[in-house]
Tab-separated table of C-alpha atoms and ligand atoms in Angstrom:
chain	number	residue	atom	x	y	z
F	7	MET	CA	-54.752	9.334	4.040
F	8	PRO	CA	-53.795	12.625	2.343
F	9	ASP	CA	-51.456	14.887	4.301
F	10	PRO	CA	-53.699	17.234	6.335
F	11	VAL	CA	-51.344	20.148	5.628
F	12	LEU	CA	-49.275	20.367	2.454
F	13	PHE	CA	-45.721	21.687	2.664
F	14	GLU	CA	-43.781	23.186	-0.191
F	15	ILE	CA	-40.733	25.455	-0.322
F	16	LYS	CA	-40.573	28.078	-3.046
F	17	ASP	CA	-38.216	31.049	-3.236
F	18	LYS	CA	-37.162	30.468	0.410
F	19	VAL	CA	-40.811	30.665	1.510
F	20	ALA	CA	-42.618	27.696	3.093
F	21	LEU	CA	-46.129	27.430	1.685
F	22	LEU	CA	-48.405	25.561	4.123
F	23	THR	CA	-51.791	24.561	2.711
F	24	PHE	CA	-54.676	23.287	4.865
F	25	ASN	CA	-55.681	20.227	2.929
F	26	ARG	CA	-59.246	19.138	3.687
F	27	PRO	CA	-61.057	20.862	0.830
F	28	ASP	CA	-64.088	18.509	1.080
F	29	LYS	CA	-64.593	19.757	4.648
F	30	LEU	CA	-63.826	23.372	3.753
F	31	ASN	CA	-60.417	22.886	5.418
F	32	ALA	CA	-61.982	22.511	8.856
F	33	LEU	CA	-59.268	22.406	11.505
F	34	ASN	CA	-59.412	18.965	13.035
F	35	TYR	CA	-56.785	17.868	15.553
F	36	ALA	CA	-54.715	16.215	12.796
F	37	VAL	CA	-54.525	19.495	10.841
F	38	ILE	CA	-53.510	21.460	13.935
F	39	ASP	CA	-50.900	18.906	15.045
F	40	ARG	CA	-49.419	18.685	11.558
F	41	LEU	CA	-49.343	22.459	11.240
F	42	MET	CA	-47.425	22.687	14.525
F	43	GLU	CA	-44.877	20.134	13.264
F	44	LEU	CA	-44.444	22.029	10.001
F	45	LEU	CA	-43.990	25.336	11.807
F	46	ASP	CA	-41.174	23.719	13.829
F	47	ARG	CA	-39.635	22.519	10.597
F	48	ALA	CA	-39.947	25.960	8.967
F	49	GLU	CA	-38.414	27.602	12.005
F	50	ASP	CA	-35.455	25.204	12.152
F	51	ASP	CA	-34.653	25.380	8.423
F	52	ASP	CA	-32.231	28.252	7.720
F	53	GLY	CA	-33.218	28.038	4.054
F	54	ILE	CA	-36.753	29.229	4.915
F	55	CYS	CA	-37.165	32.969	5.518
F	56	ALA	CA	-40.979	33.340	5.626
F	57	VAL	CA	-44.152	31.253	5.809
F	58	ILE	CA	-47.421	31.593	3.890
F	59	VAL	CA	-50.553	29.739	4.991
F	60	THR	CA	-53.499	29.135	2.691
F	61	GLY	CA	-56.326	26.674	2.030
F	62	ALA	CA	-56.686	23.945	-0.602
F	63	GLY	CA	-59.567	23.959	-3.065
F	64	ASP	CA	-61.630	26.755	-4.499
F	65	ARG	CA	-63.952	27.540	-1.593
F	66	ALA	CA	-62.248	27.889	1.753
F	67	PHE	CA	-59.253	29.149	3.655
F	68	SER	CA	-60.753	27.348	6.644
F	69	ALA	CA	-64.312	27.013	7.965
F	70	GLY	CA	-62.945	26.770	11.507
F	71	ALA	CA	-62.563	24.085	14.114
F	72	ASP	CA	-63.909	20.640	13.217
F	73	ILE	CA	-67.344	20.722	14.835
F	74	PRO	CA	-68.088	16.953	15.032
F	75	GLU	CA	-64.610	16.283	16.443
F	76	PHE	CA	-64.682	18.861	19.218
F	77	THR	CA	-68.318	18.018	19.980
F	78	ALA	CA	-67.121	14.459	20.660
F	79	SER	CA	-64.455	15.863	23.017
F	80	MET	CA	-67.109	17.972	24.795
F	81	ARG	CA	-69.263	14.895	25.270
F	82	LYS	CA	-66.351	13.242	27.087
F	83	GLY	CA	-66.304	16.104	29.601
F	84	THR	CA	-65.364	19.758	29.847
F	85	GLU	CA	-61.835	19.103	31.107
F	86	ILE	CA	-61.093	16.864	28.145
F	87	ALA	CA	-62.561	19.437	25.748
F	88	VAL	CA	-60.457	22.229	27.244
F	89	LYS	CA	-57.306	20.137	26.937
F	90	ASP	CA	-57.887	18.539	23.527
F	91	PHE	CA	-59.707	21.356	21.767
F	92	VAL	CA	-59.243	24.760	23.409
F	93	ARG	CA	-55.604	24.487	24.516
F	94	ARG	CA	-54.579	22.863	21.249
F	95	GLY	CA	-56.168	25.647	19.171
F	96	GLN	CA	-54.857	28.396	21.429
F	97	ALA	CA	-51.338	26.925	21.250
F	98	MET	CA	-51.571	26.942	17.439
F	99	THR	CA	-52.587	30.605	17.148
F	100	ALA	CA	-50.098	31.675	19.847
F	101	ARG	CA	-47.334	29.827	17.993
F	102	MET	CA	-48.205	31.647	14.785
F	103	GLU	CA	-48.448	35.024	16.487
F	104	ALA	CA	-45.014	34.631	18.104
F	105	PHE	CA	-43.377	32.864	15.152
F	106	GLY	CA	-39.793	34.033	14.614
F	107	LYS	CA	-40.109	34.436	10.837
F	108	PRO	CA	-42.732	36.506	9.003
F	109	ILE	CA	-45.923	34.495	8.582
F	110	ILE	CA	-48.583	35.666	6.144
F	111	ALA	CA	-52.110	34.342	5.532
F	112	ALA	CA	-53.278	34.145	1.927
F	113	VAL	CA	-57.025	34.059	2.624
F	114	ASN	CA	-58.462	32.337	-0.423
F	115	GLY	CA	-62.124	31.963	0.584
F	116	ILE	CA	-64.222	31.191	3.661
F	117	ALA	CA	-62.389	32.224	6.853
F	118	PHE	CA	-64.865	31.398	9.600
F	119	GLY	CA	-64.185	30.687	13.267
F	120	GLY	CA	-60.675	29.220	13.570
F	121	GLY	CA	-59.915	30.318	9.984
F	122	CYS	CA	-60.602	33.898	11.040
F	123	GLU	CA	-58.603	33.389	14.256
F	124	ILE	CA	-55.563	32.252	12.252
F	125	THR	CA	-55.926	35.402	10.143
F	126	GLU	CA	-56.008	37.441	13.373
F	127	ALA	CA	-52.916	35.724	14.778
F	128	VAL	CA	-50.511	35.813	11.820
F	129	HIS	CA	-48.305	38.841	11.166
F	130	LEU	CA	-49.827	39.917	7.854
F	131	ALA	CA	-52.777	38.833	5.721
F	132	VAL	CA	-53.700	39.198	2.069
F	133	ALA	CA	-57.312	38.425	1.132
F	134	SER	CA	-58.746	37.277	-2.169
F	135	ASP	CA	-61.691	39.362	-3.372
F	136	LYS	CA	-63.657	36.104	-2.913
F	137	ALA	CA	-62.778	35.805	0.797
F	138	VAL	CA	-65.566	35.921	3.358
F	139	PHE	CA	-65.143	36.187	7.104
F	140	ALA	CA	-67.300	35.367	10.132
F	141	LYS	CA	-67.148	34.692	13.841
F	142	PRO	CA	-69.994	32.135	13.805
F	143	GLU	CA	-69.230	30.364	17.101
F	144	ILE	CA	-72.202	32.025	18.803
F	145	ASN	CA	-74.475	30.161	16.338
F	146	ILE	CA	-73.331	26.890	17.901
F	147	GLY	CA	-73.506	28.166	21.460
F	148	ILE	CA	-69.823	28.632	22.269
F	149	PRO	CA	-67.481	31.610	22.478
F	150	PRO	CA	-64.500	31.515	20.124
F	151	THR	CA	-61.724	29.403	21.580
F	152	PHE	CA	-58.569	29.920	19.492
F	153	GLY	CA	-57.942	33.475	20.732
F	154	GLY	CA	-60.820	35.093	18.845
F	155	THR	CA	-62.256	36.912	21.856
F	156	GLN	CA	-58.834	38.421	22.557
F	157	ARG	CA	-57.094	39.258	19.288
F	158	LEU	CA	-59.980	40.687	17.250
F	159	PRO	CA	-60.852	43.322	19.909
F	160	ARG	CA	-57.154	44.280	20.033
F	161	LEU	CA	-56.947	44.503	16.234
F	162	ALA	CA	-60.269	46.084	15.393
F	163	GLY	CA	-61.381	47.775	18.609
F	164	ARG	CA	-63.771	46.336	21.167
F	165	LYS	CA	-67.086	47.470	19.703
F	166	ARG	CA	-66.295	46.518	16.108
F	167	ALA	CA	-65.123	43.097	17.284
F	168	LEU	CA	-68.103	42.564	19.581
F	169	GLU	CA	-70.491	43.227	16.707
F	170	PHE	CA	-68.995	40.323	14.735
F	171	LEU	CA	-68.598	38.124	17.819
F	172	LEU	CA	-72.175	38.680	19.016
F	173	THR	CA	-74.037	38.596	15.681
F	174	GLY	CA	-72.063	35.851	13.918
F	175	ASP	CA	-72.711	37.863	10.717
F	176	ARG	CA	-70.488	37.361	7.698
F	177	PHE	CA	-68.298	40.222	6.549
F	178	SER	CA	-66.526	41.100	3.348
F	179	PRO	CA	-62.802	41.369	2.633
F	180	GLN	CA	-63.339	45.141	2.291
F	181	ARG	CA	-64.690	45.246	5.858
F	182	ALA	CA	-61.837	42.985	7.029
F	183	CYS	CA	-59.395	45.481	5.518
F	184	GLU	CA	-61.153	48.468	7.129
F	185	ILE	CA	-60.966	46.920	10.606
F	186	GLY	CA	-57.303	45.922	10.266
F	187	LEU	CA	-57.829	42.165	9.989
F	188	VAL	CA	-56.190	41.963	6.555
F	189	ASN	CA	-53.594	44.203	4.940
F	190	ARG	CA	-54.967	44.204	1.409
F	191	ILE	CA	-57.388	42.615	-1.040
F	192	VAL	CA	-56.315	41.294	-4.417
F	193	ALA	CA	-58.041	39.603	-7.355
F	194	HIS	CA	-58.554	35.927	-6.540
F	195	ASP	CA	-56.157	34.692	-9.241
F	196	ALA	CA	-53.423	37.056	-8.009
F	197	LEU	CA	-53.618	35.909	-4.377
F	198	LEU	CA	-50.560	33.681	-4.129
F	199	PRO	CA	-48.314	35.806	-6.402
F	200	ALA	CA	-49.255	38.923	-4.400
F	201	THR	CA	-48.586	37.146	-1.091
F	202	PHE	CA	-45.214	35.839	-2.286
F	203	GLU	CA	-44.371	39.348	-3.505
F	204	LEU	CA	-45.182	40.774	-0.067
F	205	ALA	CA	-42.976	38.110	1.549
F	206	SER	CA	-40.138	38.937	-0.856
F	207	ARG	CA	-40.301	42.634	0.089
F	208	ILE	CA	-39.749	41.660	3.731
F	209	MET	CA	-37.053	39.137	2.828
F	210	ARG	CA	-34.887	41.842	1.212
F	211	HIS	CA	-34.047	42.826	4.783
F	212	SER	CA	-32.003	41.210	7.532
F	213	PRO	CA	-33.906	38.168	8.916
F	214	GLY	CA	-32.708	38.934	12.458
F	215	THR	CA	-33.997	42.484	12.286
F	216	ALA	CA	-37.362	41.314	10.940
F	217	ALA	CA	-37.566	38.830	13.839
F	218	SER	CA	-36.757	41.563	16.362
F	219	ILE	CA	-39.505	43.812	14.973
F	220	ILE	CA	-42.060	40.976	15.061
F	221	ALA	CA	-41.093	40.140	18.661
F	222	ALA	CA	-41.221	43.760	19.848
F	223	ALA	CA	-44.558	44.534	18.167
F	224	THR	CA	-46.191	41.244	19.195
F	225	HIS	CA	-45.064	41.116	22.818
F	226	GLY	CA	-45.308	44.855	23.358
F	227	LEU	CA	-48.950	44.957	22.309
F	228	ASN	CA	-50.032	43.077	25.408
F	229	MET	CA	-47.998	45.160	27.862
F	230	SER	CA	-47.962	48.678	29.220
F	231	ILE	CA	-46.080	51.175	27.042
F	232	GLU	CA	-43.252	51.241	29.613
F	233	GLN	CA	-42.842	47.445	29.446
F	234	GLY	CA	-43.181	47.570	25.656
F	235	LEU	CA	-40.391	50.137	25.419
F	236	GLN	CA	-38.235	47.817	27.516
F	237	VAL	CA	-38.928	45.001	25.026
F	238	GLU	CA	-38.063	47.385	22.198
F	239	SER	CA	-34.688	48.228	23.719
F	240	GLU	CA	-33.996	44.517	24.379
F	241	GLN	CA	-34.737	43.748	20.733
F	242	PHE	CA	-32.433	46.550	19.644
F	243	ALA	CA	-29.695	45.139	21.903
F	244	ARG	CA	-30.259	41.686	20.419
F	245	VAL	CA	-29.454	42.831	16.863
F	246	ALA	CA	-27.230	45.889	17.432
F	247	ALA	CA	-23.940	43.983	17.474
F	248	SER	CA	-24.903	41.511	14.735
F	249	ALA	CA	-23.000	41.194	11.471
F	250	ASN	CA	-26.164	41.935	9.489
F	251	THR	CA	-26.827	45.202	11.300
F	252	ARG	CA	-23.194	46.229	10.784
F	253	GLU	CA	-23.592	45.342	7.116
F	254	ALA	CA	-26.820	47.380	6.815
F	255	LEU	CA	-25.185	50.457	8.324
F	256	ASP	CA	-21.988	50.070	6.264
F	257	ALA	CA	-24.043	49.626	3.085
F	258	TRP	CA	-26.021	52.794	3.799
F	259	ILE	CA	-22.840	54.777	4.347
F	260	ASP	CA	-21.198	53.252	1.233
F	261	LYS	CA	-24.379	53.883	-0.832
F	262	ARG	CA	-24.706	50.219	-1.836
F	263	THR	CA	-27.242	47.416	-1.393
F	264	PRO	CA	-26.559	45.382	1.762
F	265	ASN	CA	-25.556	41.767	1.416
F	266	TYR	CA	-27.059	39.913	4.362
F	267	ALA	CA	-26.116	36.508	5.720
F	268	GLY	CA	-29.007	34.034	5.977
F	269	ARG	CA	-31.175	35.716	3.396
O	18	COA	N1	-66.241	21.427	10.907
O	18	COA	C1	-66.381	20.252	10.283
O	18	COA	N2	-66.868	20.112	9.048
O	18	COA	C2	-67.193	21.250	8.386
O	18	COA	C3	-67.056	22.517	8.968
O	18	COA	C4	-66.537	22.579	10.280
O	18	COA	N3	-66.315	23.746	10.905
O	18	COA	N4	-67.483	23.442	8.093
O	18	COA	C5	-67.864	22.764	6.991
O	18	COA	N5	-67.708	21.436	7.165
O	18	COA	C6	-68.010	20.364	6.220
O	18	COA	C7	-69.499	20.115	6.137
O	18	COA	O1	-69.932	19.267	7.188
O	18	COA	C8	-69.598	19.475	4.790
O	18	COA	O2	-69.187	18.130	4.879
O	18	COA	P1	-70.091	16.949	4.227
O	18	COA	O3	-70.136	17.276	2.749
O	18	COA	O4	-69.355	15.697	4.539
O	18	COA	O5	-71.442	17.073	4.865
O	18	COA	C9	-68.551	20.210	3.967
O	18	COA	O6	-67.650	20.753	4.924
O	18	COA	C10	-69.114	21.331	3.131
O	18	COA	O7	-69.842	22.202	4.005
O	18	COA	P2	-71.381	22.578	3.772
O	18	COA	O8	-71.927	23.007	5.099
O	18	COA	O9	-72.107	21.487	3.058
O	18	COA	O10	-71.221	23.829	2.803
O	18	COA	P3	-72.197	25.071	2.661
O	18	COA	O11	-71.719	25.830	1.493
O	18	COA	O12	-73.619	24.630	2.701
O	18	COA	O13	-71.944	25.955	3.997
O	18	COA	C11	-70.631	27.031	5.705
O	18	COA	C12	-70.679	26.554	4.250
O	18	COA	C13	-69.225	27.544	5.987
O	18	COA	C14	-71.655	28.168	5.909
O	18	COA	C15	-70.999	25.865	6.658
O	18	COA	O14	-70.208	24.737	6.306
O	18	COA	C16	-70.749	26.162	8.113
O	18	COA	O15	-71.555	26.842	8.737
O	18	COA	N6	-69.649	25.626	8.688
O	18	COA	C17	-69.337	25.815	10.085
O	18	COA	C18	-68.681	27.150	10.318
O	18	COA	C19	-68.437	27.357	11.788
O	18	COA	O16	-69.356	27.461	12.584
O	18	COA	N7	-67.158	27.423	12.168
O	18	COA	C20	-66.747	27.656	13.538
O	18	COA	C21	-66.618	26.386	14.268
O	18	COA	S1	-66.189	26.674	15.970
């Protein structure tokens, strides 16, 4: 059996590749479970400073949850389907959203359903000019289940999101960029180099400070502004006394490039 998610480390970046190209990288339980294991590994490895996720083959980032597999779970009963399918997928996107190192999607093709929800959940996304997006769950009679009813309205605004959620229509990378789902679009052949370059521009900075910014922005978004400001000051307090922050400030004063530990 081929590994459902490929793992490679390059330039201190973990490249995770959904590896079911014959099934358009549909997210079966094995892919999700393996991805969760690899995220743990990437988090624990001090030699990894960022993560990029992409899809194998020339057609898809991911065509979403594995329909025959979760249909089988649904046939066993709603409780089983909620546990095996919904909670598993929600845990995956929540893990990515809250991941302590920058995580970037390189959207190389079809990003439907769960593939779109992963794009919503990660910190940044770069799309190939061949990418295509959709929220097609309504076509098969279910609402999105990996956070898609929650994150897209927060990212794009409620009415823009509801149009995609309620029509199931496909949309272009240009539209995905306009609504804030992806950061930029690049020529297909430049996708991975451009995504690695974006990661490297984050990795010039202190890893602890990057983690504090991710945590403040991600947690604060789902709180009142007062609570969010509290999170912001906690994140400041977390890094303020660190060696890397001291180094950043000293380097600025000395007019030199900072030399960070763990970078
Ligand atoms: N789950 C499981 N298998 C999937 C899949 C999914 N979400 N999406 C695609 N596949 C499989 C197909 O069953 C097919 O496998 P097969 O060759 O063994 O029959 C293979 O991937 C290629 O897909 P196919 O449908 O033949 O390609 P296409 O170009 O005709 O259509 C799509 C592409 C994306 C429009 C179509 O595959 C599709 O609608 N997929 C489902 C998308 C979706 O609803 N996702 C949300 C699920 S909640």
